[in-house]
mmCIF file of C-alpha atoms in Angstrom:
data_model
loop_
_atom_site.group_PDB
_atom_site.id
_atom_site.type_symbol
_atom_site.label_atom_id
_atom_site.label_comp_id
_atom_site.label_asym_id
_atom_site.label_seq_id
_atom_site.Cartn_x
_atom_site.Cartn_y
_atom_site.Cartn_z
ATOM 1 C CA MET A 1 0.019 -0.081 0.047
ATOM 2 C CA THR A 2 1.140 3.373 -0.925
ATOM 3 C CA ALA A 3 1.032 6.606 1.434
ATOM 4 C CA ILE A 4 -2.452 8.192 1.550
ATOM 5 C CA ASN A 5 -3.097 11.823 1.465
ATOM 6 C CA VAL A 6 -4.910 13.043 4.607
ATOM 7 C CA THR A 7 -7.122 16.142 5.069
ATOM 8 C CA GLN A 8 -8.805 17.667 7.904
ATOM 9 C CA SER A 9 -11.987 15.766 7.053
ATOM 10 C CA THR A 10 -10.348 12.376 6.808
ATOM 11 C CA PHE A 11 -7.768 12.549 9.489
ATOM 12 C CA LYS A 12 -9.850 11.160 12.281
ATOM 13 C CA SER A 13 -11.256 8.122 10.190
ATOM 14 C CA GLU A 14 -7.661 7.549 8.697
ATOM 15 C CA VAL A 15 -5.226 8.075 11.625
ATOM 16 C CA VAL A 16 -7.144 8.550 14.971
ATOM 17 C CA GLU A 17 -9.506 5.683 14.442
ATOM 18 C CA SER A 18 -7.051 3.352 12.829
ATOM 19 C CA ASP A 19 -6.513 -0.080 14.329
ATOM 20 C CA ILE A 20 -2.863 -0.142 13.307
ATOM 21 C CA PRO A 21 -0.029 2.537 13.762
ATOM 22 C CA VAL A 22 0.032 5.469 11.552
ATOM 23 C CA LEU A 23 3.055 7.319 10.453
ATOM 24 C CA VAL A 24 1.849 10.894 9.225
ATOM 25 C CA ASP A 25 4.168 13.014 7.230
ATOM 26 C CA PHE A 26 3.511 16.677 7.485
ATOM 27 C CA TRP A 27 5.271 18.269 4.432
ATOM 28 C CA ALA A 28 5.010 20.891 1.719
ATOM 29 C CA GLU A 29 5.588 21.177 -1.998
ATOM 30 C CA TRP A 30 8.330 23.499 -1.680
ATOM 31 C CA CYS A 31 10.324 21.787 0.887
ATOM 32 C CA GLY A 32 13.533 20.238 -0.357
ATOM 33 C CA PRO A 33 13.953 17.705 2.697
ATOM 34 C CA CYS A 34 10.323 16.647 2.159
ATOM 35 C CA LYS A 35 10.995 15.522 -1.183
ATOM 36 C CA LYS A 36 13.991 13.402 -0.052
ATOM 37 C CA LEU A 37 11.954 11.889 2.595
ATOM 38 C CA SER A 38 8.876 10.897 0.455
ATOM 39 C CA PRO A 39 10.337 7.981 -1.449
ATOM 40 C CA LEU A 40 11.685 6.551 1.693
ATOM 41 C CA LEU A 41 8.199 6.678 3.319
ATOM 42 C CA ASP A 42 6.797 5.237 0.220
ATOM 43 C CA GLU A 43 9.180 2.280 0.599
ATOM 44 C CA ILE A 44 8.239 1.853 4.270
ATOM 45 C CA ALA A 45 4.446 1.820 3.366
ATOM 46 C CA GLU A 46 5.184 -0.900 0.997
ATOM 47 C CA GLU A 47 7.510 -2.982 3.151
ATOM 48 C CA MET A 48 5.422 -2.773 6.028
ATOM 49 C CA ASP A 49 1.864 -3.036 4.458
ATOM 50 C CA GLY A 50 -0.709 -4.364 6.904
ATOM 51 C CA GLN A 51 1.498 -3.380 9.863
ATOM 52 C CA ILE A 52 1.385 0.243 9.472
ATOM 53 C CA LYS A 53 -0.249 2.856 7.466
ATOM 54 C CA VAL A 54 1.591 5.927 6.107
ATOM 55 C CA ALA A 55 -0.191 9.320 5.697
ATOM 56 C CA LYS A 56 0.858 12.554 4.265
ATOM 57 C CA VAL A 57 -0.449 15.952 5.269
ATOM 58 C CA ASN A 58 0.376 18.912 2.923
ATOM 59 C CA VAL A 59 0.667 21.826 5.473
ATOM 60 C CA ASP A 60 0.020 24.328 2.778
ATOM 61 C CA GLN A 61 -3.384 22.984 2.044
ATOM 62 C CA GLU A 62 -4.170 21.872 5.603
ATOM 63 C CA ARG A 63 -3.171 24.793 7.763
ATOM 64 C CA LEU A 64 -5.578 23.846 10.444
ATOM 65 C CA LEU A 65 -3.945 20.157 11.023
ATOM 66 C CA GLY A 66 -0.434 21.735 10.945
ATOM 67 C CA ALA A 67 -1.424 24.255 13.624
ATOM 68 C CA MET A 68 -3.426 21.638 15.633
ATOM 69 C CA PHE A 69 -0.138 19.484 16.028
ATOM 70 C CA GLN A 70 1.943 22.417 16.311
ATOM 71 C CA VAL A 71 4.209 21.922 13.285
ATOM 72 C CA MET A 72 6.829 24.605 13.201
ATOM 73 C CA SER A 73 9.281 22.930 10.651
ATOM 74 C CA ILE A 74 8.863 20.411 8.028
ATOM 75 C CA PRO A 75 9.162 17.554 7.382
ATOM 76 C CA ASN A 76 7.645 16.719 10.640
ATOM 77 C CA VAL A 77 6.776 12.916 11.099
ATOM 78 C CA MET A 78 4.432 11.872 13.881
ATOM 79 C CA ILE A 79 3.682 8.173 14.676
ATOM 80 C CA PHE A 80 0.164 7.637 16.073
ATOM 81 C CA SER A 81 -0.986 4.552 17.876
ATOM 82 C CA GLY A 82 -4.338 3.934 19.533
ATOM 83 C CA GLY A 83 -5.313 7.289 18.445
ATOM 84 C CA GLU A 84 -2.669 9.154 20.465
ATOM 85 C CA LYS A 85 0.657 10.649 19.215
ATOM 86 C CA VAL A 86 3.452 8.218 20.497
ATOM 87 C CA ASP A 87 6.512 9.509 18.680
ATOM 88 C CA GLU A 88 7.658 12.479 16.335
ATOM 89 C CA PHE A 89 10.732 13.536 14.526
ATOM 90 C CA VAL A 90 11.821 16.738 12.500
ATOM 91 C CA GLY A 91 13.799 16.516 9.448
ATOM 92 C CA LEU A 92 15.275 14.184 7.174
ATOM 93 C CA VAL A 93 16.416 10.792 9.103
ATOM 94 C CA PRO A 94 17.691 7.615 7.648
ATOM 95 C CA LYS A 95 15.186 4.766 6.598
ATOM 96 C CA GLN A 96 16.265 2.567 9.200
ATOM 97 C CA GLU A 97 15.843 5.019 12.170
ATOM 98 C CA ILE A 98 12.416 5.402 10.917
ATOM 99 C CA VAL A 99 11.773 1.649 10.547
ATOM 100 C CA SER A 100 13.123 1.320 14.229
ATOM 101 C CA ARG A 101 10.994 4.131 15.735
ATOM 102 C CA VAL A 102 7.816 2.467 13.956
ATOM 103 C CA ARG A 103 8.623 -1.116 15.230
ATOM 104 C CA ASN A 104 8.602 0.264 18.866
ATOM 105 C CA HIS A 105 4.999 0.764 18.345
ATOM 106 C CA LEU A 106 4.022 -2.422 16.663
#
């Protein structure tokens, strides 16, 4: 499964009410590090299909979601499990670190 785009109207059903952990990428079109992170997250979505869900929030289009989660710089990735934010990191991090953070919540 590839990453899904999430909006304010789908955030609750896709992220908060998900039965499996959700990795949420807050990004923007103009952000260089976001463009480098995106293919890594797509790979993780494929490799861990069924174990986690990967969601993307475009902060330019979804300003309220960005404000709600106090996103100050991007890429900002949050991991949600059981409807709660359980982890967060900012910036471009290696794929293995992302996978290991996700595994902590499986």
